[in-house]
PDB file of C-alpha atoms and ligand atoms in Angstrom:
ATOM      1  CA  MET A   1      -0.948   7.437   7.825  1.00 98.00           C
ATOM      2  CA  GLU A   2      -3.949   5.966  10.319  1.00 98.00           C
ATOM      3  CA  VAL A   3      -7.041   4.996   9.602  1.00 98.00           C
ATOM      4  CA  LEU A   4     -10.604   5.002  11.670  1.00 98.00           C
ATOM      5  CA  PHE A   5     -13.708   3.974  11.098  1.00 98.00           C
ATOM      6  CA  LEU A   6     -16.086   5.914  11.703  1.00 98.00           C
ATOM      7  CA  GLY A   7     -18.738   3.640  10.420  1.00 98.00           C
ATOM      8  CA  VAL A   8     -18.470   0.148   8.194  1.00 98.00           C
ATOM      9  CA  GLY A   9     -22.562  -0.453   7.832  1.00 98.00           C
ATOM     10  CA  GLU A  10     -24.856   0.126   4.564  1.00 97.00           C
ATOM     11  CA  ALA A  11     -27.717   2.127   4.487  1.00 96.00           C
ATOM     12  CA  CYS A  12     -29.519   0.703   6.259  1.00 96.00           C
ATOM     13  CA  ASP A  13     -27.248  -0.867   9.334  1.00 95.00           C
ATOM     14  CA  SER A  14     -28.284   0.838  12.850  1.00 93.00           C
ATOM     15  CA  HIS A  15     -25.496  -1.641  14.326  1.00 95.00           C
ATOM     16  CA  HIS A  16     -22.663  -0.442  12.418  1.00 96.00           C
ATOM     17  CA  GLY A  17     -23.292   3.058  11.109  1.00 97.00           C
ATOM     18  CA  ASN A  18     -22.691   4.130   7.352  1.00 98.00           C
ATOM     19  CA  THR A  19     -19.963   3.536   6.279  1.00 98.00           C
ATOM     20  CA  SER A  20     -16.585   6.350   6.657  1.00 98.00           C
ATOM     21  CA  ALA A  21     -12.895   6.747   7.291  1.00 98.00           C
ATOM     22  CA  LEU A  22     -11.319   9.474   8.331  1.00 98.00           C
ATOM     23  CA  ILE A  23      -7.928   9.231   8.070  1.00 98.00           C
ATOM     24  CA  THR A  24      -5.176  11.417   9.385  1.00 98.00           C
ATOM     25  CA  THR A  25      -1.221  12.306   8.314  1.00 97.00           C
ATOM     26  CA  ARG A  26       0.987  14.100   8.567  1.00 94.00           C
ATOM     27  CA  ASN A  27      -1.474  16.469  10.617  1.00 90.00           C
ATOM     28  CA  CYS A  28      -3.920  16.640   7.987  1.00 97.00           C
ATOM     29  CA  LYS A  29      -7.275  15.200   8.122  1.00 98.00           C
ATOM     30  CA  ILE A  30      -9.292  13.291   5.431  1.00 98.00           C
ATOM     31  CA  LEU A  31     -13.158  12.489   6.081  1.00 98.00           C
ATOM     32  CA  LEU A  32     -14.014   9.785   3.414  1.00 98.00           C
ATOM     33  CA  ASP A  33     -18.348  10.221   2.837  1.00 98.00           C
ATOM     34  CA  CYS A  34     -20.322  11.692   5.175  1.00 98.00           C
ATOM     35  CA  GLY A  35     -23.524   9.918   5.243  1.00 98.00           C
ATOM     36  CA  PHE A  36     -26.609   9.660   7.252  1.00 98.00           C
ATOM     37  CA  SER A  37     -25.091   8.112  11.255  1.00 97.00           C
ATOM     38  CA  VAL A  38     -21.544   9.603  10.286  1.00 98.00           C
ATOM     39  CA  PRO A  39     -21.319  12.874  12.086  1.00 98.00           C
ATOM     40  CA  HIS A  40     -22.775  12.175  14.939  1.00 97.00           C
ATOM     41  CA  ARG A  41     -19.801   9.550  15.087  1.00 97.00           C
ATOM     42  CA  PHE A  42     -17.112  11.736  14.002  1.00 98.00           C
ATOM     43  CA  PHE A  43     -17.888  14.989  16.429  1.00 98.00           C
ATOM     44  CA  ALA A  44     -17.770  11.992  19.132  1.00 97.00           C
ATOM     45  CA  ARG A  45     -14.307  12.545  18.986  1.00 94.00           C
ATOM     46  CA  CYS A  46     -13.366  15.811  17.845  1.00 91.00           C
ATOM     47  CA  GLU A  47     -13.709  18.465  20.043  1.00 90.00           C
ATOM     48  CA  ASP A  48     -11.661  20.946  17.151  1.00 96.00           C
ATOM     49  CA  PRO A  49     -13.434  22.945  15.012  1.00 97.00           C
ATOM     50  CA  ASP A  50     -10.218  22.943  12.877  1.00 96.00           C
ATOM     51  CA  CYS A  51      -9.559  19.789  12.576  1.00 95.00           C
ATOM     52  CA  LEU A  52     -10.247  18.138   9.442  1.00 98.00           C
ATOM     53  CA  GLU A  53      -8.934  19.491   6.785  1.00 98.00           C
ATOM     54  CA  TYR A  54     -11.024  17.955   3.917  1.00 98.00           C
ATOM     55  CA  VAL A  55     -13.554  15.604   2.647  1.00 98.00           C
ATOM     56  CA  TRP A  56     -13.898  12.965   0.186  1.00 98.00           C
ATOM     57  CA  ILE A  57     -18.006  11.833  -1.270  1.00 98.00           C
ATOM     58  CA  SER A  58     -17.315   8.835  -3.731  1.00 98.00           C
ATOM     59  CA  HIS A  59     -21.280   9.552  -5.347  1.00 98.00           C
ATOM     60  CA  PHE A  60     -24.156  11.039  -4.205  1.00 98.00           C
ATOM     61  CA  HIS A  61     -26.806   8.446  -2.195  1.00 98.00           C
ATOM     62  CA  GLY A  62     -27.632   9.584   1.226  1.00 98.00           C
ATOM     63  CA  ASP A  63     -25.630   7.451   2.892  1.00 98.00           C
ATOM     64  CA  HIS A  64     -22.526   8.474   1.680  1.00 98.00           C
ATOM     65  CA  PHE A  65     -23.081  12.582   1.970  1.00 98.00           C
ATOM     66  CA  PHE A  66     -26.168  13.231   3.346  1.00 98.00           C
ATOM     67  CA  GLY A  67     -24.679  13.823   6.986  1.00 98.00           C
ATOM     68  CA  LEU A  68     -22.883  17.099   4.709  1.00 98.00           C
ATOM     69  CA  PRO A  69     -25.362  19.555   6.501  1.00 98.00           C
ATOM     70  CA  LEU A  70     -24.825  17.940  10.083  1.00 98.00           C
ATOM     71  CA  LEU A  71     -21.292  18.356   9.414  1.00 98.00           C
ATOM     72  CA  LEU A  72     -21.151  22.230   8.822  1.00 98.00           C
ATOM     73  CA  LEU A  73     -23.701  22.959  11.551  1.00 98.00           C
ATOM     74  CA  ARG A  74     -22.250  21.659  14.080  1.00 98.00           C
ATOM     75  CA  PHE A  75     -18.556  22.768  12.921  1.00 98.00           C
ATOM     76  CA  TRP A  76     -20.124  26.170  12.591  1.00 97.00           C
ATOM     77  CA  GLU A  77     -21.711  25.890  16.014  1.00 97.00           C
ATOM     78  CA  MET A  78     -18.230  25.155  17.216  1.00 97.00           C
ATOM     79  CA  GLY A  79     -16.936  28.250  15.915  1.00 97.00           C
ATOM     80  CA  ARG A  80     -14.532  27.114  12.477  1.00 97.00           C
ATOM     81  CA  ASN A  81     -12.878  29.398  10.979  1.00 95.00           C
ATOM     82  CA  ARG A  82     -11.065  27.552   8.656  1.00 96.00           C
ATOM     83  CA  PRO A  83     -11.639  26.379   5.158  1.00 98.00           C
ATOM     84  CA  LEU A  84     -13.550  23.019   4.215  1.00 98.00           C
ATOM     85  CA  GLN A  85     -12.187  21.748   1.302  1.00 98.00           C
ATOM     86  CA  PHE A  86     -14.854  18.955  -1.076  1.00 98.00           C
ATOM     87  CA  VAL A  87     -13.128  16.369  -2.751  1.00 98.00           C
ATOM     88  CA  GLY A  88     -15.845  14.682  -5.470  1.00 97.00           C
ATOM     89  CA  ARG A  89     -17.310  13.856  -8.355  1.00 95.00           C
ATOM     90  CA  GLN A  90     -18.744  17.149 -10.423  1.00 92.00           C
ATOM     91  CA  GLU A  91     -21.965  17.934  -9.152  1.00 96.00           C
ATOM     92  CA  LEU A  92     -19.920  17.658  -5.448  1.00 97.00           C
ATOM     93  CA  ARG A  93     -21.265  21.506  -4.866  1.00 98.00           C
ATOM     94  CA  GLU A  94     -24.452  21.543  -6.269  1.00 98.00           C
ATOM     95  CA  LYS A  95     -25.571  18.584  -4.659  1.00 98.00           C
ATOM     96  CA  THR A  96     -24.125  19.346  -1.378  1.00 98.00           C
ATOM     97  CA  MET A  97     -25.700  22.963  -1.060  1.00 98.00           C
ATOM     98  CA  SER A  98     -29.084  21.876  -2.270  1.00 98.00           C
ATOM     99  CA  ALA A  99     -28.541  19.419   0.779  1.00 98.00           C
ATOM    100  CA  LEU A 100     -27.275  22.179   2.793  1.00 98.00           C
ATOM    101  CA  GLU A 101     -30.467  24.230   1.823  1.00 98.00           C
ATOM    102  CA  LEU A 102     -33.136  21.278   2.259  1.00 98.00           C
ATOM    103  CA  ALA A 103     -32.286  20.581   5.602  1.00 98.00           C
ATOM    104  CA  TYR A 104     -31.172  24.194   7.509  1.00 98.00           C
ATOM    105  CA  PRO A 105     -32.410  27.115   5.161  1.00 98.00           C
ATOM    106  CA  GLY A 106     -30.744  29.668   4.976  1.00 97.00           C
ATOM    107  CA  PHE A 107     -28.233  28.775   6.449  1.00 97.00           C
ATOM    108  CA  ALA A 108     -25.116  29.016   4.141  1.00 96.00           C
ATOM    109  CA  GLU A 109     -25.229  32.526   4.699  1.00 96.00           C
ATOM    110  CA  LYS A 110     -24.243  32.378   8.178  1.00 95.00           C
ATOM    111  CA  LEU A 111     -21.408  30.067   7.478  1.00 96.00           C
ATOM    112  CA  SER A 112     -18.214  31.145   9.720  1.00 91.00           C
ATOM    113  CA  PHE A 113     -15.760  29.229   7.211  1.00 98.00           C
ATOM    114  CA  PRO A 114     -14.902  29.086   3.224  1.00 98.00           C
ATOM    115  CA  LEU A 115     -16.437  25.732   1.500  1.00 98.00           C
ATOM    116  CA  LEU A 116     -14.023  24.833  -1.398  1.00 98.00           C
ATOM    117  CA  PHE A 117     -14.628  22.226  -3.551  1.00 98.00           C
ATOM    118  CA  HIS A 118     -12.461  20.712  -6.104  1.00 98.00           C
ATOM    119  CA  THR A 119     -13.854  18.287  -9.113  1.00 96.00           C
ATOM    120  CA  ILE A 120     -12.364  15.616 -10.214  1.00 93.00           C
ATOM    121  CA  GLN A 121     -13.375  13.730 -13.324  1.00 84.00           C
ATOM    122  CA  ALA A 122     -12.917   9.553 -13.153  1.00 74.00           C
ATOM    123  CA  GLN A 123      -8.825   8.712 -13.778  1.00 80.00           C
ATOM    124  CA  ASP A 124      -8.612  11.961 -12.983  1.00 86.00           C
ATOM    125  CA  SER A 125      -5.886  12.927 -10.096  1.00 94.00           C
ATOM    126  CA  LEU A 126      -5.515  16.442  -7.566  1.00 97.00           C
ATOM    127  CA  GLN A 127      -2.527  17.323  -6.080  1.00 97.00           C
ATOM    128  CA  LEU A 128      -3.422  19.050  -3.174  1.00 97.00           C
ATOM    129  CA  GLU A 129      -0.695  19.511  -0.426  1.00 95.00           C
ATOM    130  CA  HIS A 130       0.988  16.262  -0.221  1.00 97.00           C
ATOM    131  CA  LEU A 131      -1.937  14.125  -1.023  1.00 98.00           C
ATOM    132  CA  LYS A 132      -2.494  12.946  -4.231  1.00 98.00           C
ATOM    133  CA  PHE A 133      -6.600  12.504  -4.929  1.00 98.00           C
ATOM    134  CA  GLN A 134      -6.658   9.619  -7.950  1.00 97.00           C
ATOM    135  CA  GLY A 135     -10.899   8.712  -8.862  1.00 97.00           C
ATOM    136  CA  ILE A 136     -11.639   5.901 -10.718  1.00 97.00           C
ATOM    137  CA  ARG A 137     -15.815   4.842 -12.083  1.00 96.00           C
ATOM    138  CA  THR A 138     -16.544   1.797 -10.166  1.00 97.00           C
ATOM    139  CA  ASP A 139     -20.035  -0.155 -11.153  1.00 97.00           C
ATOM    140  CA  HIS A 140     -22.959   1.204  -9.398  1.00 97.00           C
ATOM    141  CA  SER A 141     -26.850   2.371  -9.638  1.00 97.00           C
ATOM    142  CA  GLN A 142     -25.355   5.954  -9.519  1.00 96.00           C
ATOM    143  CA  PRO A 143     -22.090   7.040 -11.186  1.00 96.00           C
ATOM    144  CA  ASN A 144     -19.272   6.459  -8.699  1.00 97.00           C
ATOM    145  CA  SER A 145     -15.687   7.218  -7.755  1.00 96.00           C
ATOM    146  CA  GLY A 146     -13.537   4.884  -6.617  1.00 97.00           C
ATOM    147  CA  LEU A 147     -10.156   6.569  -4.794  1.00 98.00           C
ATOM    148  CA  LEU A 148      -6.630   6.347  -4.415  1.00 98.00           C
ATOM    149  CA  LEU A 149      -5.394   8.873  -1.864  1.00 98.00           C
ATOM    150  CA  ASP A 150      -1.104   8.425  -1.860  1.00 98.00           C
ATOM    151  CA  ASP A 151       0.235  10.972   1.223  1.00 98.00           C
ATOM    152  CA  GLY A 152       3.686  10.264  -0.202  1.00 97.00           C
ATOM    153  CA  ASN A 153       4.051   7.577   1.956  1.00 97.00           C
ATOM    154  CA  HIS A 154       0.992   5.213   1.626  1.00 98.00           C
ATOM    155  CA  ARG A 155      -1.091   4.609  -0.759  1.00 98.00           C
ATOM    156  CA  LEU A 156      -4.943   3.680  -0.082  1.00 98.00           C
ATOM    157  CA  TYR A 157      -7.755   2.507  -1.494  1.00 98.00           C
ATOM    158  CA  TYR A 158     -11.207   3.113  -0.770  1.00 98.00           C
ATOM    159  CA  SER A 159     -14.421   2.268  -3.327  1.00 98.00           C
ATOM    160  CA  GLY A 160     -16.904   4.220  -2.142  1.00 98.00           C
ATOM    161  CA  ASP A 161     -19.988   2.108  -3.617  1.00 98.00           C
ATOM    162  CA  GLY A 162     -19.877  -0.195  -6.360  1.00 98.00           C
ATOM    163  CA  ARG A 163     -18.237  -3.715  -8.317  1.00 97.00           C
ATOM    164  CA  PRO A 164     -14.318  -2.951  -9.236  1.00 97.00           C
ATOM    165  CA  THR A 165     -14.074  -2.485 -12.871  1.00 96.00           C
ATOM    166  CA  PRO A 166     -10.440  -2.952 -14.745  1.00 96.00           C
ATOM    167  CA  GLY A 167      -9.290   0.109 -14.006  1.00 96.00           C
ATOM    168  CA  VAL A 168      -9.621  -0.453 -10.014  1.00 98.00           C
ATOM    169  CA  ILE A 169      -6.834  -3.089 -10.695  1.00 97.00           C
ATOM    170  CA  GLU A 170      -4.583  -1.181 -12.427  1.00 97.00           C
ATOM    171  CA  LEU A 171      -4.916   1.691  -9.980  1.00 97.00           C
ATOM    172  CA  ALA A 172      -4.706   0.393  -7.212  1.00 98.00           C
ATOM    173  CA  HIS A 173      -2.367  -2.004  -7.772  1.00 98.00           C
ATOM    174  CA  GLY A 174       0.118  -3.447  -5.246  1.00 98.00           C
ATOM    175  CA  CYS A 175      -1.559  -0.213  -3.256  1.00 98.00           C
ATOM    176  CA  ASP A 176      -0.884  -0.467   0.933  1.00 98.00           C
ATOM    177  CA  LEU A 177      -4.736  -0.298   2.122  1.00 98.00           C
ATOM    178  CA  ALA A 178      -7.930  -0.910   0.780  1.00 98.00           C
ATOM    179  CA  LEU A 179     -11.750  -0.287   2.349  1.00 98.00           C
ATOM    180  CA  HIS A 180     -14.169  -1.648   0.074  1.00 98.00           C
ATOM    181  CA  GLU A 181     -17.784  -1.863   0.119  1.00 98.00           C
ATOM    182  CA  ALA A 182     -18.598  -6.486   0.124  1.00 98.00           C
ATOM    183  CA  PHE A 183     -22.015  -5.525  -0.242  1.00 98.00           C
ATOM    184  CA  THR A 184     -22.452  -9.954  -0.642  1.00 97.00           C
ATOM    185  CA  TRP A 185     -20.577 -12.430  -0.375  1.00 98.00           C
ATOM    186  CA  GLU A 186     -20.621 -13.638  -3.537  1.00 96.00           C
ATOM    187  CA  ASP A 187     -21.949 -10.715  -6.741  1.00 94.00           C
ATOM    188  CA  SER A 188     -25.690 -12.086  -6.800  1.00 92.00           C
ATOM    189  CA  ILE A 189     -26.442  -8.117  -6.198  1.00 92.00           C
ATOM    190  CA  PRO A 190     -25.957  -6.081  -9.335  1.00 92.00           C
ATOM    191  CA  ASN A 191     -24.010  -2.938  -9.026  1.00 96.00           C
ATOM    192  CA  HIS A 192     -22.543  -3.618  -5.483  1.00 97.00           C
ATOM    193  CA  GLY A 193     -19.597  -5.637  -4.501  1.00 97.00           C
ATOM    194  CA  SER A 194     -18.887  -8.626  -2.249  1.00 98.00           C
ATOM    195  CA  VAL A 195     -17.236 -10.624  -0.688  1.00 98.00           C
ATOM    196  CA  THR A 196     -15.511 -13.212  -2.863  1.00 98.00           C
ATOM    197  CA  GLY A 197     -15.193 -10.647  -5.136  1.00 98.00           C
ATOM    198  CA  CYS A 198     -13.111  -8.881  -2.841  1.00 98.00           C
ATOM    199  CA  LEU A 199     -10.418 -11.131  -2.466  1.00 98.00           C
ATOM    200  CA  GLN A 200     -10.267 -11.346  -6.392  1.00 98.00           C
ATOM    201  CA  LEU A 201      -9.870  -8.133  -6.781  1.00 98.00           C
ATOM    202  CA  MET A 202      -6.885  -8.708  -3.631  1.00 98.00           C
ATOM    203  CA  GLU A 203      -4.748 -10.999  -5.728  1.00 98.00           C
ATOM    204  CA  LYS A 204      -5.214  -9.106  -8.797  1.00 98.00           C
ATOM    205  CA  ALA A 205      -4.077  -5.702  -7.684  1.00 98.00           C
ATOM    206  CA  GLU A 206      -1.416  -7.517  -5.431  1.00 98.00           C
ATOM    207  CA  ILE A 207      -3.522  -5.342  -2.119  1.00 98.00           C
ATOM    208  CA  LYS A 208      -1.650  -5.774   1.135  1.00 98.00           C
ATOM    209  CA  GLN A 209      -4.187  -5.672   3.459  1.00 98.00           C
ATOM    210  CA  LEU A 210      -8.290  -4.993   2.577  1.00 98.00           C
ATOM    211  CA  ALA A 211     -10.652  -3.764   5.157  1.00 98.00           C
ATOM    212  CA  LEU A 212     -13.915  -5.345   4.210  1.00 98.00           C
ATOM    213  CA  VAL A 213     -16.651  -2.850   4.769  1.00 98.00           C
ATOM    214  CA  HIS A 214     -20.854  -1.521   3.584  1.00 98.00           C
ATOM    215  CA  ILE A 215     -21.643  -5.366   4.486  1.00 98.00           C
ATOM    216  CA  GLU A 216     -24.797  -5.997   3.768  1.00 97.00           C
ATOM    217  CA  ARG A 217     -26.872  -6.431   7.316  1.00 96.00           C
ATOM    218  CA  LYS A 218     -27.754 -10.048   7.038  1.00 96.00           C
ATOM    219  CA  THR A 219     -24.928 -10.703   4.605  1.00 97.00           C
ATOM    220  CA  ARG A 220     -23.105  -9.845   8.207  1.00 97.00           C
ATOM    221  CA  LYS A 221     -24.918 -11.822  10.380  1.00 96.00           C
ATOM    222  CA  ASN A 222     -25.683 -14.862   8.387  1.00 97.00           C
ATOM    223  CA  ARG A 223     -22.554 -15.642   7.337  1.00 97.00           C
ATOM    224  CA  GLN A 224     -20.620 -14.540  10.250  1.00 97.00           C
ATOM    225  CA  GLN A 225     -19.061 -18.635  10.783  1.00 98.00           C
ATOM    226  CA  ASP A 226     -17.335 -17.809   7.413  1.00 98.00           C
ATOM    227  CA  PHE A 227     -15.895 -14.844   7.946  1.00 98.00           C
ATOM    228  CA  GLU A 228     -14.276 -16.407  10.830  1.00 98.00           C
ATOM    229  CA  LYS A 229     -13.555 -18.832   9.226  1.00 98.00           C
ATOM    230  CA  LEU A 230     -11.878 -16.086   6.425  1.00 98.00           C
ATOM    231  CA  LEU A 231     -10.022 -14.092   8.615  1.00 98.00           C
ATOM    232  CA  LYS A 232      -8.367 -17.529  10.213  1.00 98.00           C
ATOM    233  CA  GLN A 233      -7.118 -18.095   6.522  1.00 97.00           C
ATOM    234  CA  HIS A 234      -6.616 -15.035   5.239  1.00 97.00           C
ATOM    235  CA  PRO A 235      -3.984 -12.004   8.557  1.00 97.00           C
ATOM    236  CA  ASP A 236      -4.118  -9.423   5.698  1.00 98.00           C
ATOM    237  CA  VAL A 237      -8.344  -9.197   5.610  1.00 98.00           C
ATOM    238  CA  LEU A 238      -9.953  -7.395   8.271  1.00 98.00           C
ATOM    239  CA  LEU A 239     -13.535  -6.537   9.298  1.00 98.00           C
ATOM    240  CA  PRO A 240     -13.065  -3.687  11.014  1.00 98.00           C
ATOM    241  CA  THR A 241     -16.016  -2.156  13.483  1.00 97.00           C
ATOM    242  CA  GLU A 242     -16.955   1.362  13.973  1.00 96.00           C
ATOM    243  CA  GLY A 243     -14.096   3.483  16.318  1.00 97.00           C
ATOM    244  CA  GLU A 244     -10.954   0.466  15.419  1.00 98.00           C
ATOM    245  CA  THR A 245      -7.622   1.958  13.619  1.00 98.00           C
ATOM    246  CA  VAL A 246      -4.968   0.767  10.860  1.00 98.00           C
ATOM    247  CA  CYS A 247      -1.940   1.938  11.265  1.00 98.00           C
ATOM    248  CA  LEU A 248       0.423   2.407   8.091  1.00 97.00           C
ATOM    249  CA  GLU A 249       4.003   2.628   9.092  1.00 87.00           C
TER     250      GLU A 249
HETATM  251 ZN1  LIG B 301     -24.330   3.901  -3.519  1.00 75.96          ZN
HETATM  252 ZN1  LIG B 302     -24.167   2.878  -0.260  1.00 75.96          ZN
END
């Protein structure tokens, strides 16, 4: 399993983009979230219109799904034929189609490829080909599903937004890599994760590697020295940047 970070920032971060990652496993690609800035970064690295199989949407905040209209427009322009499969919470179809209609009225009828929607409730799981998608509720201001993605060889946890709930500790237990939002350094903002909270989760859930993402831009700037210290102390903690990849072998 390979993880390519397309963005690692929060909603308003113009330097690091919206948090999103492209997962490759057995020639299958899964995009985790698709915020405002994600399509440009995705297509800068993708020239094959049929290269993406799945899109996971954690929740319906713009920095996690408002990139979908552009993703679909560009695939159409490139001549995509293959169905594109979406996995996420209930309302996934409705929200996606509303966003598409607002962005490009009437465009949905012109789409040259089918859109397939798979919805899962928190705690549910879904097997699609060799991939198991399992959702879990987190503490966020909008209903958000954390995702445990299991390809049969590796287990990856992606938080979307929100503080981990006790269920997250259970679900992510022993996973190979967690991509977790760490908006602030300490738990100071309700409904968001933090660096210290992520480290506690890593310990409790015995997570092997932790990538800190969705960091508030002031925290990233003001805590630069603390981040440097943290990375030295914890070699299994990563502070990825856009374009970086992590390979799980
Ligand atoms: Zn959010
Ligand atoms: Zn967000």
